[in-house]
XYZ file of C-alpha atoms in Angstrom:
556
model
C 37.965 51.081 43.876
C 41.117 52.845 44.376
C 41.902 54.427 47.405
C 41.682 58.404 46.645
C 38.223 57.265 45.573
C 37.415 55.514 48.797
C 38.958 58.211 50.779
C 36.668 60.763 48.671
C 33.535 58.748 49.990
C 34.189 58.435 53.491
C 34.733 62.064 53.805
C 31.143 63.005 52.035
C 29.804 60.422 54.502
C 31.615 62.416 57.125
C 29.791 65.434 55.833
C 26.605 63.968 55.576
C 26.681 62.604 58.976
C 27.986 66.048 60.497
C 25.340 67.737 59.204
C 22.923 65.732 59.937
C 23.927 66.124 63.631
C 23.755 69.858 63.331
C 27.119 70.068 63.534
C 27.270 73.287 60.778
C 24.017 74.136 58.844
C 23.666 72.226 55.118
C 24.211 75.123 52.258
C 25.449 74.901 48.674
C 28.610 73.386 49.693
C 31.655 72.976 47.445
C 32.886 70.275 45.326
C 35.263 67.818 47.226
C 38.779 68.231 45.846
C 41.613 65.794 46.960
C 45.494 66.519 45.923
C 48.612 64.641 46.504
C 50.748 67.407 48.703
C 53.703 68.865 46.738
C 55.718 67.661 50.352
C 55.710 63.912 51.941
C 55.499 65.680 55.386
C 52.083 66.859 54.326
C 50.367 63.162 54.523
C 49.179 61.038 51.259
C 46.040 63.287 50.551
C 45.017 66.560 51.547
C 41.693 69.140 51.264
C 40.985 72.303 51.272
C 36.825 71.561 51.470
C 36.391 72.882 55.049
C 37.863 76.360 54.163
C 35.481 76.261 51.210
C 32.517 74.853 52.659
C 32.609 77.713 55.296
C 30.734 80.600 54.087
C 28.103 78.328 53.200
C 28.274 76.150 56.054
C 28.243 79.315 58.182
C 30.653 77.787 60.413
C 34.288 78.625 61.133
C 37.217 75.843 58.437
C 38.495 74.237 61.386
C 34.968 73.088 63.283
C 34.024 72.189 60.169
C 37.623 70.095 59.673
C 37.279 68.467 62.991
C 33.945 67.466 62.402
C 35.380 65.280 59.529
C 38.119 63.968 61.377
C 35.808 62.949 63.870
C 33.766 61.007 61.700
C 36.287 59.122 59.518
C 36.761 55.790 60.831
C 39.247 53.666 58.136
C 41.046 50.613 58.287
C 43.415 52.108 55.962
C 43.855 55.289 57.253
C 46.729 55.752 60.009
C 46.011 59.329 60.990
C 44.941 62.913 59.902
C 46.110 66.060 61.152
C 44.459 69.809 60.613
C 46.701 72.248 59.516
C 47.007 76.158 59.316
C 43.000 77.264 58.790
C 41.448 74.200 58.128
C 43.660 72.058 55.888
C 42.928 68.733 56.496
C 45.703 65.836 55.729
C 45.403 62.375 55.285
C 48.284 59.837 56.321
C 47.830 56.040 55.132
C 49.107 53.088 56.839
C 51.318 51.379 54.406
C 49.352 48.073 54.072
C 47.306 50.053 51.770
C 50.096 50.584 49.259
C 50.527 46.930 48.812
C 47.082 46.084 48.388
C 47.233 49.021 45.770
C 50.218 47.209 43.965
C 48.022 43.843 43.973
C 45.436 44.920 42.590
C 47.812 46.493 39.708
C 49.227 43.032 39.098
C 45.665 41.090 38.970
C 44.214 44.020 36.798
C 46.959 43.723 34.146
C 46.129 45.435 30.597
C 42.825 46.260 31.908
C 44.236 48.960 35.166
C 42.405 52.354 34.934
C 40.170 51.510 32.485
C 36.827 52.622 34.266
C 33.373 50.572 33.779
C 31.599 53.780 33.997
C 32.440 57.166 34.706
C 31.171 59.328 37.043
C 28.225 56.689 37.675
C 26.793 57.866 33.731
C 27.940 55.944 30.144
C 28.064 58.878 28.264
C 27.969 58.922 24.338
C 30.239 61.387 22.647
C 31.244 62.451 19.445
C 35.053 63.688 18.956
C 35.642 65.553 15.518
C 38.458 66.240 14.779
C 40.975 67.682 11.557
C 38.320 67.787 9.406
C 40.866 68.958 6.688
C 39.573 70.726 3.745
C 40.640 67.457 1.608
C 42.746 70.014 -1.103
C 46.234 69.335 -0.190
C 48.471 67.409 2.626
C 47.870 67.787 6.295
C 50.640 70.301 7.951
C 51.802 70.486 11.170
C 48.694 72.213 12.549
C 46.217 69.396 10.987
C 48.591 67.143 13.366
C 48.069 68.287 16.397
C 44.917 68.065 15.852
C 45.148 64.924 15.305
C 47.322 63.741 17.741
C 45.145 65.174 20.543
C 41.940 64.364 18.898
C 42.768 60.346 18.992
C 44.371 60.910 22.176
C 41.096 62.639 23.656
C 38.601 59.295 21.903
C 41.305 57.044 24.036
C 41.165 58.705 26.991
C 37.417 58.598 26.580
C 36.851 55.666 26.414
C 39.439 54.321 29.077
C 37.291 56.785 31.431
C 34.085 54.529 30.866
C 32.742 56.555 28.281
C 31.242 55.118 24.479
C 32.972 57.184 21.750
C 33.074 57.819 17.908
C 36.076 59.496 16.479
C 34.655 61.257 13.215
C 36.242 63.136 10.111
C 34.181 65.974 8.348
C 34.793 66.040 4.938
C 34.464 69.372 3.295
C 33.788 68.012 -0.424
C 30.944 70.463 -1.317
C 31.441 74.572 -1.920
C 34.362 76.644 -3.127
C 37.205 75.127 -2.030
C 36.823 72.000 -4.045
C 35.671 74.270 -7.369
C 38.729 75.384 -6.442
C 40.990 72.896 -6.005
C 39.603 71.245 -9.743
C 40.486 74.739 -11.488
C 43.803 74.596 -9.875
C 44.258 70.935 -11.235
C 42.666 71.715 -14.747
C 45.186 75.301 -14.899
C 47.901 72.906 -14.225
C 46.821 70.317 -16.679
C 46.611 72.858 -19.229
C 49.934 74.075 -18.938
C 52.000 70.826 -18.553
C 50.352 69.981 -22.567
C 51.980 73.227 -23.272
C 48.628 75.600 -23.059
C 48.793 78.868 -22.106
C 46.468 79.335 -18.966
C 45.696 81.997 -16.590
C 46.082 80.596 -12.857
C 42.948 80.932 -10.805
C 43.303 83.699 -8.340
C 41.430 81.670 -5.573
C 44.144 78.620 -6.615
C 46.058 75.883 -4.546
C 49.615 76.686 -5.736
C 50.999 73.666 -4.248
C 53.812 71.083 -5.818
C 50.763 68.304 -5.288
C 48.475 69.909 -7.555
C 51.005 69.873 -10.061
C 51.594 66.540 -9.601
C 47.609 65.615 -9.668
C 47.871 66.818 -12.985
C 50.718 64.805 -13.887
C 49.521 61.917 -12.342
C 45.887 62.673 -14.987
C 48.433 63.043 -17.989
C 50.324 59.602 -16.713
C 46.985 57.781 -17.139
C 44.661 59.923 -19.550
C 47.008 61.290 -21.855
C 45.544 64.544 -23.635
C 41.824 63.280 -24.254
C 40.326 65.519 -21.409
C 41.482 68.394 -23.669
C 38.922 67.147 -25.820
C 35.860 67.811 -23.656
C 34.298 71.267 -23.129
C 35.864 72.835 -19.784
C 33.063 72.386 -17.793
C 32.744 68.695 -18.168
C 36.564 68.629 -18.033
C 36.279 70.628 -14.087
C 33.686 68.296 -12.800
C 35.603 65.274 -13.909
C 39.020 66.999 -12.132
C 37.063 67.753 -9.105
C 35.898 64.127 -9.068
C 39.382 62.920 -9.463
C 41.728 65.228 -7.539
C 38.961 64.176 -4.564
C 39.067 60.755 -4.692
C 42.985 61.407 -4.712
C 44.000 63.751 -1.748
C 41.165 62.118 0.543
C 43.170 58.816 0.064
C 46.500 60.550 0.834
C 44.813 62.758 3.798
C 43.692 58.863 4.800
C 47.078 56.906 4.192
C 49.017 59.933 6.527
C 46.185 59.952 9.548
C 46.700 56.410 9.337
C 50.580 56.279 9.560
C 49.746 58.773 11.908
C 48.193 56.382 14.020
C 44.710 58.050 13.346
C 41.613 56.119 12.893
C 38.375 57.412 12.391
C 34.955 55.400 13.349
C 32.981 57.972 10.357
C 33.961 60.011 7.670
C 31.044 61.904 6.868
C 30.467 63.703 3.506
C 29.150 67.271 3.548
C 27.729 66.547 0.162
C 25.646 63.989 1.327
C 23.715 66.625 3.414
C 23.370 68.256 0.227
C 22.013 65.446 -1.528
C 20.103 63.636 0.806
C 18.015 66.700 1.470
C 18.977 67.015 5.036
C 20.617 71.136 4.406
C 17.087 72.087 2.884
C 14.924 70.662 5.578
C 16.810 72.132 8.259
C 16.736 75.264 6.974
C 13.050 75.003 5.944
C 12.099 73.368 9.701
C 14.174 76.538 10.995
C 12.348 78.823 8.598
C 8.727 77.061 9.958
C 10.009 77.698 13.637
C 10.947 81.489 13.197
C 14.933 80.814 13.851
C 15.215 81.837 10.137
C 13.812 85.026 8.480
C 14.592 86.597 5.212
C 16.026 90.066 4.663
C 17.311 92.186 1.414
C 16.674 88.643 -0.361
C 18.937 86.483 2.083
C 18.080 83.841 5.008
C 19.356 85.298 8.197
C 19.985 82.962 11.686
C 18.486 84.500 14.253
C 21.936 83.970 16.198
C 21.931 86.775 18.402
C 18.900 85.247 20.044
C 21.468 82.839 21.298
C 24.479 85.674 22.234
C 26.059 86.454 18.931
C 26.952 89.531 18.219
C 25.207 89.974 14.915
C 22.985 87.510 12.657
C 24.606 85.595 10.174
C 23.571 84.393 6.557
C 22.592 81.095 5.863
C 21.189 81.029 2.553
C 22.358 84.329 0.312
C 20.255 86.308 -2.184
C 21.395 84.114 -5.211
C 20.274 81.189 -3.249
C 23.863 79.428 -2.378
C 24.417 78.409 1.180
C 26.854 79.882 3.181
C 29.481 77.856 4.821
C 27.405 78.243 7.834
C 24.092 76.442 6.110
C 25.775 72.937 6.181
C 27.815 73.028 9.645
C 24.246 73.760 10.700
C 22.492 70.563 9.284
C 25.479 68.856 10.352
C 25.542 69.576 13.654
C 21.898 68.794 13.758
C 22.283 65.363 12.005
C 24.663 64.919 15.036
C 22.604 65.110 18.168
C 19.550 63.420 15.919
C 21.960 60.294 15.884
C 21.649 59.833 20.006
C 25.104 61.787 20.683
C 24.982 63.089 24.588
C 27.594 65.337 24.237
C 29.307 66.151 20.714
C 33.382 67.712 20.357
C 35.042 69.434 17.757
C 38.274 70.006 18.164
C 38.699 73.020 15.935
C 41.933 75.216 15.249
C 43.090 79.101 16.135
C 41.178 80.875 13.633
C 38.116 79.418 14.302
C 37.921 81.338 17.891
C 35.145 83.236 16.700
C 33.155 80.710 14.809
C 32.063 79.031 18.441
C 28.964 81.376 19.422
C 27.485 80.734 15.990
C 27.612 77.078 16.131
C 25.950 77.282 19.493
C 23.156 79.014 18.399
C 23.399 76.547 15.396
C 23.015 73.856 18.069
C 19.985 75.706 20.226
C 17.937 76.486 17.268
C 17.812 73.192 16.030
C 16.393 72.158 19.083
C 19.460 70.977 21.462
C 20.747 72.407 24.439
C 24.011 74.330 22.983
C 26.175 73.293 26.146
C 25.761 69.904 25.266
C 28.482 71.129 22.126
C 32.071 71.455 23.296
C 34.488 73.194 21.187
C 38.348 72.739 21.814
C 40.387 75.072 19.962
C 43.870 74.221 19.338
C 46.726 77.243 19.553
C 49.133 77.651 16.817
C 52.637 75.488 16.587
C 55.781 76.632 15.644
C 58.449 74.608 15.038
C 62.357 75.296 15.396
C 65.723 74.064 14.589
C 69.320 75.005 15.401
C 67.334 77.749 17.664
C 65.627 79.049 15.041
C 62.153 79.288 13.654
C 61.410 76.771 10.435
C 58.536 78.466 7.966
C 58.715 76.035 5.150
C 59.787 72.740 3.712
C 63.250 72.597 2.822
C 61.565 69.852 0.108
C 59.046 72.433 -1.272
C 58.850 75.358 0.167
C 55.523 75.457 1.503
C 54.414 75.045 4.894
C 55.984 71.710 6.400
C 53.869 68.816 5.852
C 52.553 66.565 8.825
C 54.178 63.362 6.437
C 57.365 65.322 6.426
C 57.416 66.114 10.274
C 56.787 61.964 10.926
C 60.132 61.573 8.634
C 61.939 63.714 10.609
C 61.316 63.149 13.963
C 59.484 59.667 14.005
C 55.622 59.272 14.606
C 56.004 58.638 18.751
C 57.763 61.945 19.382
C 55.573 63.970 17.139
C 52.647 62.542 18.948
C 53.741 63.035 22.317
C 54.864 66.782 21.632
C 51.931 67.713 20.028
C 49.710 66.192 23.101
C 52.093 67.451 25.784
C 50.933 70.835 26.124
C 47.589 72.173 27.431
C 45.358 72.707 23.716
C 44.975 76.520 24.878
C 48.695 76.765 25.267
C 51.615 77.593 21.739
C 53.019 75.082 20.940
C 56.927 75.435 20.203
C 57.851 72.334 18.963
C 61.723 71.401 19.206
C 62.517 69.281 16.000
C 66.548 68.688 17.230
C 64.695 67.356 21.158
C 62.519 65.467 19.272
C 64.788 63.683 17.830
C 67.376 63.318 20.499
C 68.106 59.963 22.117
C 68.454 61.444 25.573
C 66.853 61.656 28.979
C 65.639 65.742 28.161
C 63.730 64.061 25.123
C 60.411 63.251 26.971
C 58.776 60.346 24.604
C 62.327 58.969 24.987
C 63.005 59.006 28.418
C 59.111 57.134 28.969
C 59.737 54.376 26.049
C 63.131 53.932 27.617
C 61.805 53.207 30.928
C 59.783 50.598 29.475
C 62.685 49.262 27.136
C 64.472 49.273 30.770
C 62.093 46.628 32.445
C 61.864 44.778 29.581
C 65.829 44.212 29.614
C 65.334 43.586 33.258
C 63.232 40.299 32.493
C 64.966 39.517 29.812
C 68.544 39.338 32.380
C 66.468 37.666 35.137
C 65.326 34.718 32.533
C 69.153 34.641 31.284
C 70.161 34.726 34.859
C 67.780 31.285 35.449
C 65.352 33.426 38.189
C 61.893 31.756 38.212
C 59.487 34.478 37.785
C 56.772 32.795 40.229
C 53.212 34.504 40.157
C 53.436 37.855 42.014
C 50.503 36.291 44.317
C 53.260 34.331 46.276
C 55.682 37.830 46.442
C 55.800 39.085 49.591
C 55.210 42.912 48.658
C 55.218 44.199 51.986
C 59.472 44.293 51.513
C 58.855 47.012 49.744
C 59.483 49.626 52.024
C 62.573 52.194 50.469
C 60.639 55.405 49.725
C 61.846 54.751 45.948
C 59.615 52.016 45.826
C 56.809 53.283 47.716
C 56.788 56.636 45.910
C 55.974 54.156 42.284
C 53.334 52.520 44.436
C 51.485 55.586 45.077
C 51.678 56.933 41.940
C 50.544 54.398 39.771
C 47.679 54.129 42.390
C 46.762 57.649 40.938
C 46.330 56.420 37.465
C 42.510 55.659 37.869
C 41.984 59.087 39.305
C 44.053 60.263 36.675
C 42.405 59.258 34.006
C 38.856 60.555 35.604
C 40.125 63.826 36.044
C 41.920 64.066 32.546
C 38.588 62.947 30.799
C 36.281 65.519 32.587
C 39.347 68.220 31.554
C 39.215 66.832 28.186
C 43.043 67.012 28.839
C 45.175 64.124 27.214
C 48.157 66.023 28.393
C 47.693 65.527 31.528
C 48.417 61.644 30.756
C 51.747 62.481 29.100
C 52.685 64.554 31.932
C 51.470 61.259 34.581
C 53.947 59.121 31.904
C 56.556 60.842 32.339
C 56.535 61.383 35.866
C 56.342 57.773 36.716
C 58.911 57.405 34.175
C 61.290 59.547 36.284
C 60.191 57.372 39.576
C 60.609 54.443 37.984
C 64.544 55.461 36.474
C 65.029 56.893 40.405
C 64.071 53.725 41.734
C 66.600 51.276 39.394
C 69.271 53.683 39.949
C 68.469 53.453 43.882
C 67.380 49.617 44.588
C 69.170 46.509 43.089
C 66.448 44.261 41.290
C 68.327 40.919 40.574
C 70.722 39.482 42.882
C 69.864 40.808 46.278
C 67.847 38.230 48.829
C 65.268 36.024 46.691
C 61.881 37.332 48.508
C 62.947 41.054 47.886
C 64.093 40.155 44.395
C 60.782 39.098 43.413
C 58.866 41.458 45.039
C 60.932 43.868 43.103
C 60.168 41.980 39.928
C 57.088 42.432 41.110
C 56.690 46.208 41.263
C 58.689 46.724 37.801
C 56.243 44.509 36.272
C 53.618 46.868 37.272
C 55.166 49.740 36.251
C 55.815 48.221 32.910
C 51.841 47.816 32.903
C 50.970 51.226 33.792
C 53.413 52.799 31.278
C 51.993 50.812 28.538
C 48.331 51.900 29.449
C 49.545 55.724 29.739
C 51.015 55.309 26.705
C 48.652 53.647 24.745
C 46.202 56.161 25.809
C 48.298 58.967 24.058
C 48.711 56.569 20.824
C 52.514 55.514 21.554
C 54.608 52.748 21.014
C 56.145 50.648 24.322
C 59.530 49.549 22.930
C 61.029 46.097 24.124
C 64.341 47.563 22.954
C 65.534 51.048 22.154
C-alpha cells in the first residue's frame, strides 16, 4: 500500500477513535482529502478535514485537528504540526522514501496498477468516436479517440474490468446518403449528367469510392435499375470507409474490444421490443399518429419522438435499444464519450436509460470541447491536400501519432482545445510529449554508457538507497510514490490528463535531477543507488505513458 494511502487510514482511525471517546459528536462528516503542499516547508501531506468536519462535528477545526494528532501513532511519520485554523501537516521520516523506491524496483512493469479499486471491480463500458462511418475521421473524431483509449487504460490500471466499444451508425439517413452521393458520383465519372443530392457527402473520398467501383466493375451497375444500383453502393461504400475508419483508429493506436452494428438492433428485433416493452409499461404513448418518450418524466424539457407518424424511427429509437442492450449485458456503469454538439442530447439519453429500467446515473456522458488547430500563429480551417476539414490521417503525418495523442489528452475534456501543429512538432524541451520521451531516451543512454563504461549493474536489492539524500533525488522519490494515488484519483475523475500532466512533471524532476547529481563516476555505492533511482523513473515513465497510449523511445 503506498504511503498517502496508509496515511489516509490512520487518520480515519484517528477519527473513529476520537469520536468514539466523545471527543466531538459523529455527524455527516466530509470526505478525507490529502494534497502534496505547493511548499516543502508545509510537510509531505496536508488536510483541510478538521475545518470541514466542523460544522458537522459541532466542534471548533483545531480541537478537532488535535484530536487527530493525538491519535496518530506511525512508524513512518516524524511529526505533524497544526497550522492557521486547523490545517493539519504531515512530515515523514525519510526511511519511508526508500522503502517507497523499493517497492518501485520489485514492482517493475506492474507499479500502480491497482488489484481493485476503491475495494469494488467495477465493469464499464467506454464508447467512444462512434463515427458516422461516411467519410475519414477529422481532428475532432481524434480526440475522441485519443482520450477514449486513454480513459479504457487508465481504467483498467485503476483495478477496474473494461470494454472499449465503437457504435456503428450503418442504419438511417446518413448511409442512404452516403450511397446517393457515391451513385451521383458514379454517374458522372461515365459521363452522365446527374443532379447531386442536396443531403450529399461532397468529399474527394466519395469521388474516389466511385472510382475505385469503376476500377473493378466497369459500367455494368449502369445496367441495373437505380434502386438495386443504391443498395449495392450503400453495401459497398460501407464495407469500404468502415475499413479505412478501422486501418486510421488503428495507426492511431485505437483498439476496440466491440464494434457493434446499429442495424443489427434493427434486425434482430431488439428496436421493436423495446419500444413495444416501453409502450406495455406506459413510458411510450402515441400522439397526432407518432410514439412520444415520456422524457420529461425524467427532467427533459419536452417529449421527444421515437417512432414518427409514417412509422420510421427517429434517431432517438435505436440509441434507446442500444443503450438498453448495454446495461442488459451486466455493464455497472456505461461511458460515452460524445462531442460538443451533443450537449443537449444527454437528458434524453438519461431518461432513455431510466425508462428502460436502469438507474440513469449509472450512464456517464463526457463531452469533448471543440479543437482548433494553428500554424505560423494562425488558425488552419482546411486541408491544404483537399480542402476540407483536416483529416485525423493527415494530422498523424504531420505531427507524428505520440504528439497528437498527448495534445489531444493533455487538456481537461471540458476545456478548447488549441492545438499547436509547429510545438507539436518541435524537437525541444517546450514540446511536452518530447521533453517526457526524452527523459526516457535519457536513462536509457545512461545504461547504455554505464555497460560501455564496464559498471556491473548488481540487483538494486544490494544498493544502499538510503545515499539518496540531495532534495533532487528525494523530490523523484516522492513523486513517483504518488503514481498509485494518481492513478485512483484520475480514474474516479475520468481524467487521463491528469496522467500526462503527472508525466511530465516527473519528467521535469527527473531532467532537474541529471543536470544536478552525477550518475556514473562518483563513489560506487552512490553510483548504483543512483542507477537505482533512474531505473525507477524509467519504470514509472513507461507506465504513465503507456497509460496515455505513447511510445518510450530508447533513442530520440
Amino acid at each position: 500500500m503506498d504511503i498517502k494511502q496508509l496515511l489516509a487510514d490512520a487518520i480515519e482511525t484517528a477519527v473513529s477513535s476520537a469520536m468514539d471517546e466523545g471527543i466531538f459528536v459523529a455527524g455527516q462528516l466530509p470526505a478525507l482529502c490529502l494534497e502534496v503542499p505547493p511548499q516543502k516547508e508545509f510537510g509531505d501531506y496536508a488536510t483541510n478535514f478538521a475545518m470541514q468536519a466542523a460544522k458537522a462535528a459541532k466542534t471548533n477545526p483545531r480541537v478537532i485537528a488535535q484530536a487527530i494528532v493525538d491519535r496518530i501513532h506511525e512508524p513512518w511519520l516524524e511529526r505533524t504540526v497544526i497550522a492557521g485554523p486547523g490545517f493539519i501537516n504531515f512530515y515523514l521520516k525519510p526511511g519511508w522514501l526508500y522503502d517507497q523506491l523499493a517497492q518501485i524496483l520489485a514492482a517493475g512493469d506492474t507499479y500502480g496498477i491497482c488489484s481493485r479499486a476503491d475495494g469494488k471491480k467495477d465493469k464499464i463500458q467506454v464508447e467512444f468516436v462512434s463515427a458516422n462511418p461516411t467519410g475519414p475521421l477529422h481532428v475532432g473524431h481524434g480526440r475522441g479517440a485519443a482520450v477514449g483509449s486513454a480513459l479504457v487504460n487508465l481504467l483498467k490500471a485503476a483495478g477496474h474490468e473494461v470494454e472499449a466499444e465503437f457504435y456503428i451508425n450503418d442504419a438511417g439517413n446518413q448511409i442512404d446518403n452516403l450511397a446517393a452521393s457515391v451513385n451521383a458520383r458514379y454517374l458522372e465519372l461515365l459521363g452522365r449528367k446527374v443532379e447531386f443530392p442536396a443531403d450529399g457527402y461532397h468529399g474527394r473520398d466519395i469521388i474516389d469510392t466511385a472510382r475505385r467501383i469503376i476500377e473493378h466493375h466497369g459500367d455494368k451497375y449502369l445496367q441495373i435499375n437505380e434502386t438495386e444500383r443504391l443498395a449495392t453502393f450503400k453495401e459497398l461504400a460501407l464495407a469500404e470507409k468502415l475499413a479505412a475508419l478501422k486501418e486510421d483508429l488503428e495507426a492511431f493506436g485505437v483498439l476496440f474490444d466491440v464494434w457493434f452494428s446499429e442495424r443489427s438492433l434493427h434486425r434482430s428485433g431488439a428496436l421493436a421490443q423495446t419500444v413495444e416493452a416501453l409502450r406495455k409499461s406506459g413510458h411510450i404513448y402515441e400522439k397526432d399518429g407518432a410514439l412520444w418518450l415520456r422524457s420529461t418524466a425524467y427532467g427533459d424539457d419536452k417529449d421527444r419522438v421515437v417512432i414518427r407518424e409514417n412509422g420510421v424511427p427517429t434517431y432517438l429509437a435505436p440509441d434507446i435499444a442500444y443503450h438498453r442492450n448495454k446495461f442488459d449485458r451486466g455493464f455497472d456503469r456505461v461511458i460515452n464519450i460524445l462531442g460538443a454538439d451533443h450537449h443537449g442530447y444527454i437528458c434524453r439519453l438519461k431518461a432513455a436509460v431510466a425508462a428502460v429500467g436502469y438507474d440513469p446515473d449509472h450512464l456517464e456522458v463526457m463531452i469533448l470541447q471543440m479543437v482548433s488547430l494553428f500554424q505560423n500563429g494562425e488558425l488552419v480551417k482546411m486541408s491544404k491536400r483537399t480542402g476540407q476539414g483536416v483529416t485525423l490521417s493527415e494530422l498523424i503525418e504531420e505531427v507524428g501519432r505520440d504528439a497528437a495523442r498527448f495534445f489531444f489528452i493533455m487538456r481537461s475534456t471540458d476545456s478548447q482545445l488549441d492545438f499547436d501543429l509547429d510545438l507539436a512538432k518541435s524537437r525541444s524541451n517546450e514540446n511536452p510529449v518530447y521533453y517526457i520521451q526524452y527523459a526516457h531516451a535519457r536513462i536509457t543512454s545512461i545504461f547504455r554508457q554505464a555497460a560501455e563504461a564496464g559498471i556491473a549493474l548488481n540487483d538494486w536489492r544490494t544498493a544502499r538507497l538510503d545515499l539518496l539524500t540531495e532534495p533532487a533525488e528525494t523530490d523523484l522519490i516522492k513523486k513517483m510514490g504518488q503514481l498509485p494515488a494518481e492513478i485512483i484519483s484520475a480514474a474516479k475523475e475520468r481524467a487521463p490528463h491528469r496522467i500526462a500532466r503527472y508525466a511530465h512533471d516527473l519528467a521535469g524532476l527527473f531532467h532537474t535531477f541529471y543536470n544536478q547529481c552525477r550518475i556514473i563516476g562518483v563513489d560506487t555505492e552512490l553510483q548504483a543507488a543512483r542507477l537505482a533511482l533512474v531505473a525507477a523513473v524509467r519504470i514509472v515513465i513507461r507506465q504513465t505513458l503507456g497509460i496515455l497510449g505513447i511510445q518510450a523511445p530508447d533513442k530520440m
